[in-house]
Short mmCIF file of C-alpha atoms in Angstrom, two decimals:
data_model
loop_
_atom_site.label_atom_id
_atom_site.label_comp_id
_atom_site.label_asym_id
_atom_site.label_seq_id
_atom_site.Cartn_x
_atom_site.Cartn_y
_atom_site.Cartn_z
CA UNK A 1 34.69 19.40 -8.04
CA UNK A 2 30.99 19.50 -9.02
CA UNK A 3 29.45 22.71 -8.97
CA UNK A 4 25.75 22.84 -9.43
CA UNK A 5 24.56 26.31 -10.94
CA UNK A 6 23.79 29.24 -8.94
CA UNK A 7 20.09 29.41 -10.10
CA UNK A 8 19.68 25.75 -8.96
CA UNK A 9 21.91 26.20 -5.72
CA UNK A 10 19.37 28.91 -4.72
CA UNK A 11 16.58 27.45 -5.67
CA UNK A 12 17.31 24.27 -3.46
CA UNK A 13 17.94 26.55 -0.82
CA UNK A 14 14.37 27.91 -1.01
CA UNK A 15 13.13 24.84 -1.29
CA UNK A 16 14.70 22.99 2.08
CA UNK A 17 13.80 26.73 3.69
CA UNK A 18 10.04 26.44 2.83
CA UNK A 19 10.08 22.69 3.65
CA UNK A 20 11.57 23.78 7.40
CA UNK A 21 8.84 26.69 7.54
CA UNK A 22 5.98 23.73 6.74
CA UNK A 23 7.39 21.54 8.79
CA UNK A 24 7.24 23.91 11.83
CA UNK A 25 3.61 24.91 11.06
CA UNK A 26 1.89 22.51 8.99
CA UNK A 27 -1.46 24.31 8.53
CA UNK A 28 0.37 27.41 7.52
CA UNK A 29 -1.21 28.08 3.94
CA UNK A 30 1.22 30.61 2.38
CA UNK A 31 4.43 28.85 2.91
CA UNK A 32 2.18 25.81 1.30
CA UNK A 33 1.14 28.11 -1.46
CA UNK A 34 4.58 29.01 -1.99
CA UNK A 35 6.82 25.99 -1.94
CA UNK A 36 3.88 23.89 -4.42
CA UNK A 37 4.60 26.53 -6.64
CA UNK A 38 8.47 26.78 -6.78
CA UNK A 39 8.14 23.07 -7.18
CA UNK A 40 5.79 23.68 -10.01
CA UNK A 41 8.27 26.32 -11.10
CA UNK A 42 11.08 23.78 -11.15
CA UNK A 43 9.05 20.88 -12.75
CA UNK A 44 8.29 23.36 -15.81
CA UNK A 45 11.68 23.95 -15.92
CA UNK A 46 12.99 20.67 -15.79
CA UNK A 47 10.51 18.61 -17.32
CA UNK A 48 10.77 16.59 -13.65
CA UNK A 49 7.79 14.78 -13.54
CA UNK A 50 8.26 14.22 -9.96
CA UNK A 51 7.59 17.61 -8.71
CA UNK A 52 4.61 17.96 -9.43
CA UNK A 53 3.93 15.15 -7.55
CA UNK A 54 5.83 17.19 -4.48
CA UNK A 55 3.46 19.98 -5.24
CA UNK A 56 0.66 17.82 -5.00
CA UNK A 57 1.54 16.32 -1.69
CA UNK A 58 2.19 19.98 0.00
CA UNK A 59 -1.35 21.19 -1.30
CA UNK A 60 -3.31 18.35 -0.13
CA UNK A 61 -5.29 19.38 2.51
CA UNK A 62 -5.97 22.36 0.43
CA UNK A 63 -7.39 20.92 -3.13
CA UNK A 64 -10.44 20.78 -2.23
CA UNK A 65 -11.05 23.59 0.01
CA UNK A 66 -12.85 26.41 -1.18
CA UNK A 67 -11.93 30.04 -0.25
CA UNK A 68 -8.36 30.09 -0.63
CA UNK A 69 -6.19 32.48 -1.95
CA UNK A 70 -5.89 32.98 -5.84
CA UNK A 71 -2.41 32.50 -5.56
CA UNK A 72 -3.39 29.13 -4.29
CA UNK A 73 -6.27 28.41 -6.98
CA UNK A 74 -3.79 29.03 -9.80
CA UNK A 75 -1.28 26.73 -8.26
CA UNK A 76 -4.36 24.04 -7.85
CA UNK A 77 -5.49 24.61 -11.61
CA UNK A 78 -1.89 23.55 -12.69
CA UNK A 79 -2.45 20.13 -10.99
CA UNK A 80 -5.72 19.74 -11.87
CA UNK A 81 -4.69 20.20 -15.81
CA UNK A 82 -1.26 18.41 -15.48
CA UNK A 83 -2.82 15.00 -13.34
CA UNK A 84 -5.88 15.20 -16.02
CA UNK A 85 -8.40 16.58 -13.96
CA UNK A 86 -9.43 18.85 -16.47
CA UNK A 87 -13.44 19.67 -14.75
CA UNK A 88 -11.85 20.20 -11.06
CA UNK A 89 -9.42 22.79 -13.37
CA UNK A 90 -12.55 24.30 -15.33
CA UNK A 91 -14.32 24.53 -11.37
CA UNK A 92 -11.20 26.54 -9.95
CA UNK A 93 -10.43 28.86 -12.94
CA UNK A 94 -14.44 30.11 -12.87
CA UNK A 95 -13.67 30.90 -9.38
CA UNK A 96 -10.12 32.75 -9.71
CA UNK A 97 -11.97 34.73 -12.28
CA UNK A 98 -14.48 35.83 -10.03
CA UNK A 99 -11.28 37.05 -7.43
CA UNK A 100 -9.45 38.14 -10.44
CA UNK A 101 -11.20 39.61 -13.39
CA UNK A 102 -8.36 40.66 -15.21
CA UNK A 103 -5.80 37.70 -14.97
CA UNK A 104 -5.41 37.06 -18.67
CA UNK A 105 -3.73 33.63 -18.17
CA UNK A 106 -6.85 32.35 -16.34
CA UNK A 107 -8.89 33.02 -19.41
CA UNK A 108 -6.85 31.75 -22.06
CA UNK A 109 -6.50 28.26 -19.94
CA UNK A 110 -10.25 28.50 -19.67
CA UNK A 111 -10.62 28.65 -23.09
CA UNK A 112 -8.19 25.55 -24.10
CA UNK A 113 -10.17 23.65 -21.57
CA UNK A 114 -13.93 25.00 -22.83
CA UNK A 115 -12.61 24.15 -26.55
CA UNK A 116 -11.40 20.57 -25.63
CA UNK A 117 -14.72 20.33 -23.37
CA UNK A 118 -16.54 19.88 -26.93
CA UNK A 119 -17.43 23.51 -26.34
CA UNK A 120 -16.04 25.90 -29.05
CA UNK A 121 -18.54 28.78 -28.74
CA UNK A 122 -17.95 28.92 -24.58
CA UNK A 123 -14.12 28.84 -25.45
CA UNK A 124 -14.32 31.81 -28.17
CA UNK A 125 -16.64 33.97 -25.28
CA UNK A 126 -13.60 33.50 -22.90
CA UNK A 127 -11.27 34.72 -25.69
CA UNK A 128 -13.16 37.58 -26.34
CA UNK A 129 -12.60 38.54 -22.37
CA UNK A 130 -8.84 38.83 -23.35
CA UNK A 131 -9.53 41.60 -25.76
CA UNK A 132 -8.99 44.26 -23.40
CA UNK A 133 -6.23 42.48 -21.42
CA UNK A 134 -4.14 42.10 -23.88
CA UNK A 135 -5.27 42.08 -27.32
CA UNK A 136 -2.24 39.36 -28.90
CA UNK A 137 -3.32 37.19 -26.62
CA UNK A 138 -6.60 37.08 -27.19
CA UNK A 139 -5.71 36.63 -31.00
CA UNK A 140 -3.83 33.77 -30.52
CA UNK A 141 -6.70 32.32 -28.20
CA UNK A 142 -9.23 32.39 -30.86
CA UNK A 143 -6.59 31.19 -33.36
CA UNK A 144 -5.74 28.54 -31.27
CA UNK A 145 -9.92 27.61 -30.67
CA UNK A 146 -10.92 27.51 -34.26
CA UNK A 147 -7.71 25.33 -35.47
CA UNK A 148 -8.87 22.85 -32.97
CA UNK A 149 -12.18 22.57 -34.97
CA UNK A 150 -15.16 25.20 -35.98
CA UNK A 151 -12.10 26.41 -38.46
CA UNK A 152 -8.78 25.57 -38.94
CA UNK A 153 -7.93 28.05 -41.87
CA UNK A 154 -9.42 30.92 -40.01
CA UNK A 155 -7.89 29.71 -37.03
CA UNK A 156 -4.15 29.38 -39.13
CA UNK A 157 -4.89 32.43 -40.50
CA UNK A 158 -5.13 34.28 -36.83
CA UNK A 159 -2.15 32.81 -35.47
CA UNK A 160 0.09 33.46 -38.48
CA UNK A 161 -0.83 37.33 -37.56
CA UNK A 162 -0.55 37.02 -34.04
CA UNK A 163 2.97 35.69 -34.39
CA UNK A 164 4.16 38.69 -36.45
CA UNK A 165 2.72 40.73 -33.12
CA UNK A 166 5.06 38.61 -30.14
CA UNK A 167 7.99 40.45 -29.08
CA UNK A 168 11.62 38.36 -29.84
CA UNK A 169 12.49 38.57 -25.97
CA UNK A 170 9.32 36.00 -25.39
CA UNK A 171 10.78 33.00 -26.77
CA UNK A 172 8.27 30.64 -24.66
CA UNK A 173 5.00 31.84 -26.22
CA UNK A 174 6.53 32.29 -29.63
CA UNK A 175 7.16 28.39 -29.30
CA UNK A 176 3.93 27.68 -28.13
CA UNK A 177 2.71 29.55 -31.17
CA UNK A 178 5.01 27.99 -33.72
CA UNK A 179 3.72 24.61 -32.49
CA UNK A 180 0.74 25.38 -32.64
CA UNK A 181 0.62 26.49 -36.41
CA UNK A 182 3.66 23.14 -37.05
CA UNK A 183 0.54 21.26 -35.86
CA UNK A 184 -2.47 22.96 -37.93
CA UNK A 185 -0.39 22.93 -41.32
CA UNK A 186 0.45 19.30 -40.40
CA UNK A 187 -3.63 18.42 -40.44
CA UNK A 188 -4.37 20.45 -43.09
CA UNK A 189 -1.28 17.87 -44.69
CA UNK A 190 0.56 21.58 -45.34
CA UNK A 191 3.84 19.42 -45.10
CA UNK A 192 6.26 22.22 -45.72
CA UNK A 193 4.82 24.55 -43.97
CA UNK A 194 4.68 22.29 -41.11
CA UNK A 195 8.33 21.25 -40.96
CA UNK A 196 9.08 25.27 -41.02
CA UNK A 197 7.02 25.92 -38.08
CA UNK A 198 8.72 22.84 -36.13
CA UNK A 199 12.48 23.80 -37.22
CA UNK A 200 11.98 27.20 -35.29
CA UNK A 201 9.98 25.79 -32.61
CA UNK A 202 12.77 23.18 -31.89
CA UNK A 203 15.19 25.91 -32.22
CA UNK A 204 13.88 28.27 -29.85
CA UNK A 205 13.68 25.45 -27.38
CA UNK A 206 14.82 21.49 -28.38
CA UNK A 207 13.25 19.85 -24.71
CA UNK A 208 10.11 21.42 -24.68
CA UNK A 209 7.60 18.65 -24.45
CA UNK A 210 5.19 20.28 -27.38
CA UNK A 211 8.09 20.49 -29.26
CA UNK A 212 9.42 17.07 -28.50
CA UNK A 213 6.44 15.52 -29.14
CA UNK A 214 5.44 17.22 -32.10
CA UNK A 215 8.75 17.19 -33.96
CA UNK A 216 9.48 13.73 -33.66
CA UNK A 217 5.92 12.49 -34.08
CA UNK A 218 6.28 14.88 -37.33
CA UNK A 219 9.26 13.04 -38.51
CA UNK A 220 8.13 9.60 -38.12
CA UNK A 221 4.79 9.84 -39.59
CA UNK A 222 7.16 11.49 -42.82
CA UNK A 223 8.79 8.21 -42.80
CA UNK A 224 12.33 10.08 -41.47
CA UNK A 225 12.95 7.84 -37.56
CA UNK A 226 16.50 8.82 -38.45
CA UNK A 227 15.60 12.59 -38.29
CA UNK A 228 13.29 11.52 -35.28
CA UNK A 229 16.13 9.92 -33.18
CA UNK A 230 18.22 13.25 -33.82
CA UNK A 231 15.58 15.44 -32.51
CA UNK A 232 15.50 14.14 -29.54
CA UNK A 233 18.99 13.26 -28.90
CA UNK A 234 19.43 15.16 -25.81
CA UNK A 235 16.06 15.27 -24.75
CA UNK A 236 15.18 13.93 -21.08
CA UNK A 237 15.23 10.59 -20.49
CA UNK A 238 11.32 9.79 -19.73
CA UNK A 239 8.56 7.87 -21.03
CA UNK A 240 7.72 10.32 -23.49
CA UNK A 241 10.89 10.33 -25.55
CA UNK A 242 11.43 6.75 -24.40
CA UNK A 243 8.12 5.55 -26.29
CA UNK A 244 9.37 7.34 -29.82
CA UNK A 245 12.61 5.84 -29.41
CA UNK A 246 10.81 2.55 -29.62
CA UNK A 247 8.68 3.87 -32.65
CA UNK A 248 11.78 5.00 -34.53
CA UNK A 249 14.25 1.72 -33.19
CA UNK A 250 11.39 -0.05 -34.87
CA UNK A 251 11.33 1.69 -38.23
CA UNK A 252 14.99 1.30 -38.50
CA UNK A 253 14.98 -2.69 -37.16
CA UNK A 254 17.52 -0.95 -34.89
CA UNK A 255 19.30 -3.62 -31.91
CA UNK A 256 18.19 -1.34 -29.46
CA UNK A 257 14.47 -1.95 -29.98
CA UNK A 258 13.95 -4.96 -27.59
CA UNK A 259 15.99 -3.44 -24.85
CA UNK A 260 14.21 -0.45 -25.11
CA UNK A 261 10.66 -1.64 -25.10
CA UNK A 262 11.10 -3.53 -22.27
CA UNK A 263 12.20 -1.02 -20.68
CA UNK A 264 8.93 1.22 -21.59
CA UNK A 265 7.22 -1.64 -20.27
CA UNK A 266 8.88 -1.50 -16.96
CA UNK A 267 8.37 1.95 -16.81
CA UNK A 268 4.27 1.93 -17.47
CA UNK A 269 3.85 -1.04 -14.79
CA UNK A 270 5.49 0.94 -12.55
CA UNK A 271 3.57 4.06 -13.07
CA UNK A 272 0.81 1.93 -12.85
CA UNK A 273 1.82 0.59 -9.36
CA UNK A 274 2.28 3.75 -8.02
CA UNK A 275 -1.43 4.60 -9.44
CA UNK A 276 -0.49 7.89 -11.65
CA UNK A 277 -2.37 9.08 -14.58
CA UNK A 278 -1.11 7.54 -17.59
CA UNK A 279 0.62 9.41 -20.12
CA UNK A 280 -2.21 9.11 -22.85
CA UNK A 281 -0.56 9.96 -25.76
CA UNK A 282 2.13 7.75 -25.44
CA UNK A 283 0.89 5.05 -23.01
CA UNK A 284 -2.02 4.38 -26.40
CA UNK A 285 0.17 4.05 -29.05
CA UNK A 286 2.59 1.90 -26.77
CA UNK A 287 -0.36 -0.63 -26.25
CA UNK A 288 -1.39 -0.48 -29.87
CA UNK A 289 1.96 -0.47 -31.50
CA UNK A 290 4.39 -1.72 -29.63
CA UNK A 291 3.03 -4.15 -26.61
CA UNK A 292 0.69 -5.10 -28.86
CA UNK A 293 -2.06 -4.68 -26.33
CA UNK A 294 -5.00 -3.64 -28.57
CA UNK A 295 -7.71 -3.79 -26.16
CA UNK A 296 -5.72 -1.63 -23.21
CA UNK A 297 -4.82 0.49 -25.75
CA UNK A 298 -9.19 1.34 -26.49
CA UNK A 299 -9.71 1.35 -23.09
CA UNK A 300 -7.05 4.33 -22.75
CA UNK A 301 -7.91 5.88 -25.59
CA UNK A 302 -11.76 5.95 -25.21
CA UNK A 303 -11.02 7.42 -21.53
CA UNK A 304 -8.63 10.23 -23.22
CA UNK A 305 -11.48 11.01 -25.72
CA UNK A 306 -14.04 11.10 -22.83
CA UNK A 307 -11.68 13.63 -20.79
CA UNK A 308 -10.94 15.55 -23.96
CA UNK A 309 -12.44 16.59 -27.37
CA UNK A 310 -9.49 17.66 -29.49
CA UNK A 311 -7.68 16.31 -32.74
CA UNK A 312 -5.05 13.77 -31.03
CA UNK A 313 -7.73 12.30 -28.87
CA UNK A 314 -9.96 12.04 -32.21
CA UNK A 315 -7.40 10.43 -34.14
CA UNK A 316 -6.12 7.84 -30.80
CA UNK A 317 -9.32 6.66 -30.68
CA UNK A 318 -9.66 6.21 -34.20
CA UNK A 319 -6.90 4.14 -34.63
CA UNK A 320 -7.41 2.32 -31.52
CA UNK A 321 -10.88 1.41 -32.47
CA UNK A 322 -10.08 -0.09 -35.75
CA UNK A 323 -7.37 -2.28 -34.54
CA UNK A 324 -9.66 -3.46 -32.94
CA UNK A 325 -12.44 -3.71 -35.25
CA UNK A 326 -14.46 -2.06 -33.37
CA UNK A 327 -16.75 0.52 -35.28
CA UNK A 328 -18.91 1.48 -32.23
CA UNK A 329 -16.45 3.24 -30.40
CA UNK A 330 -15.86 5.63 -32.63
CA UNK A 331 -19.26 6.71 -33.02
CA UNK A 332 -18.57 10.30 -31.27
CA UNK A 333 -15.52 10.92 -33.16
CA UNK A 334 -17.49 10.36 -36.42
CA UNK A 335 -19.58 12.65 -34.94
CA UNK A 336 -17.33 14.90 -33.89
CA UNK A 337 -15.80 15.71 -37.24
CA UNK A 338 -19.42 15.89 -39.36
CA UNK A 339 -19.36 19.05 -36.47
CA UNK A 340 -15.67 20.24 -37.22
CA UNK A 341 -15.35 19.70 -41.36
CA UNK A 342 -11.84 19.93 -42.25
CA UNK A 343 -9.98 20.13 -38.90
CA UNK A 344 -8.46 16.59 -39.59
CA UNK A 345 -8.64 15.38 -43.66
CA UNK A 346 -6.57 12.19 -42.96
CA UNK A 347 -9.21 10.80 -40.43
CA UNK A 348 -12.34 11.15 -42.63
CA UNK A 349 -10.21 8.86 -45.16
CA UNK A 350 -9.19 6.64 -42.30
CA UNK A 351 -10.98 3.52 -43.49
CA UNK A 352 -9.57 0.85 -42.95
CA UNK A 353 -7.66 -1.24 -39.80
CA UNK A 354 -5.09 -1.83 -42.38
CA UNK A 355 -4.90 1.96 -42.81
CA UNK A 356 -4.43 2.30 -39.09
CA UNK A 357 -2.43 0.10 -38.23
CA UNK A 358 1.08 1.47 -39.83
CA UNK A 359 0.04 4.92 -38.72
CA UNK A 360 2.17 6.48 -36.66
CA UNK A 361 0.11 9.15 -34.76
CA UNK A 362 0.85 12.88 -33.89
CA UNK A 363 1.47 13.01 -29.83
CA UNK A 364 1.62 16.61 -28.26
CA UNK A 365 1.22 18.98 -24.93
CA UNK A 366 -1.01 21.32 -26.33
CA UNK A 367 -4.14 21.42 -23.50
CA UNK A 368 -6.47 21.48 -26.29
CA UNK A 369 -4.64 19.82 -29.65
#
């Protein structure tokens, strides 16, 4: 017989408890607060996509309400961030900071959304509030800032020395950090370096979706779809892993391709249906590279850039403009990187639609990459 784990038995539990407790008093804020964030809870855990869609729905006539708990304005600024709404998430963390000063987490998402906000110096002020929170953190915050543009071998620098300062029994932020440096010494085409960062990263946790992306983006851009496809053997079955499949079934002229891009297909149109935010990242380099829908894969990609200033977005929209021979819409970029020298070598030499068009591009869960 089937026995689920305890963990997940209890959790379930909680879950049709809290659901009960709603359903007996709908407009009872707490219980709200508390089951959106169990399900937020589970959907980190489980890469679920579909709870935080649950957490969504409980919240509702909450979002937009101001003067709510801070409990509830943290569990608000993970949806904002997660369904892209990255100034209702800048809105709600300037206002838990007013009813909580000291929450260290609130700062350093600030931060990663100030820095991808085109705003480095706002980013590196909020950092500086971590100092006497907790001074690692507030290392790896202004690492994190400067590798993401005003500069990356400062910024490397930082979070090499922060990670010498994380304790062993935090596995999760040592991964975050790991990734994060995989994905500096992979701009700054420190190759090596880069795989070394990833190997422990995927190590410490193989399904994590910065690793996932990262790692296997990694390896196909290296020319290596074989390594790709073992990285993310086991890895969850969604559109993010299903779209590198594609990439590396292609690379390989595997029989599995066809099967597997329609399938990708299916999967977009029906996200679309539904009406969720795309999956950038993936949903981009789909259009581009493997739909061959060049101008739904600019539209996406100049929408990406407009929500977010960071290296991916940069380089999306690069690509995406020169398929389509369109020069124009990467005006910003261009002048994005004359601001941030050296935070991306390969796009300042990305001349050519020719260039682009075999690229395979970095993907990633980083808030501000």
């Amino acid at each position: 017989m089937l026995r689920l784990p305890q963990t997940r038995v209890f959790v379930d539990a909680k879950i049709r408890r809290l659901n009960d407790a709603l359903t007996r008093k709908p407009d009872s804020l707490p219980v709200a607060t508390e089951l959106a964030q169990l399900y937020l809870d589970v959907a980190g855990r489980t890469r679920d996509a579909r709870y935080y869609g649950y957490a969504q729905s409980v919240l509702t006539p909450w979002m937009t309400q101001a003067d709510v708990p801070a409990r509830t304005y943290r569990a608000r600024i993970a949806l904002h961030q997660y369904f892209h709404r990255y100034t209702e998430a800048r809105a709600d963390l300037g206002v838990l900071l007013k009813l909580a000063p000291d929450d260290a987490h609130a700062w350093f998402d600030l931060a990663l959304l100030q820095v991808a906000n085109d705003d480095a110096a706002a980013a590196l002020r909020s950092c500086a509030s971590l100092q006497e929170l907790d001074p690692t953190a507030a290392k790896l915050c202004e690492g994190y800032v400067k590798i993401t543009g005003p500069d990356i071998a400062g910024g490397y620098a930082l979070l090499v020395a922060a990670l010498q300062d994380l304790p062993a029994d935090d596995p999760g932020q040592r991964r975050w950090t790991l990734t994060a440096l995989a994905d500096a010494a992979w701009r700054m085409q420190k190759f090596d370096q880069a795989e070394a960062y990833f190997r422990q990263a995927h190590q410490l946790d193989a399904n994590a979706t910065d690793v996932l992306t990262g790692y296997t983006d990694f390896l196909l851009e290296r020319g290596r779809p074989q390594d790709a496809l073992a990285a993310i053997d086991n890895a969850p079955d969604t559109i993010i892993v299903l779209m590198r499949r594609c990439l590396a079934y292609a690379a390989l002229s595997d029989a599995r391709y066809a099967d597997a891009v329609t399938d990708l297909s299916q999967r977009i149109e029906q996200r679309e249906l539904l009406g969720d935010q795309p999956y950038y990242a993936e949903e981009i380099r789909a259009q581009l590279y493997l739909l061959k829908n060049v101008p739904r894969g600019l539209a996406l990609a100049s929408e990406n850039w407009r929500q977010m200033k960071t290296p991916l977005t940069a380089r999306l929209l690069m690509e995406a403009a020169l398929a389509a021979h369109n020069p124009a819409a990467v005006a910003d970029v261009r002048r994005w990187l004359a601001e941030n020298p050296g935070v991306y070598p390969a796009l300042n030499t990305m001349a050519s639609a020719k260039a682009a068009a075999g690229a395979i591009t970095q993907g990633g869960a980083h808030a501000a990459r």
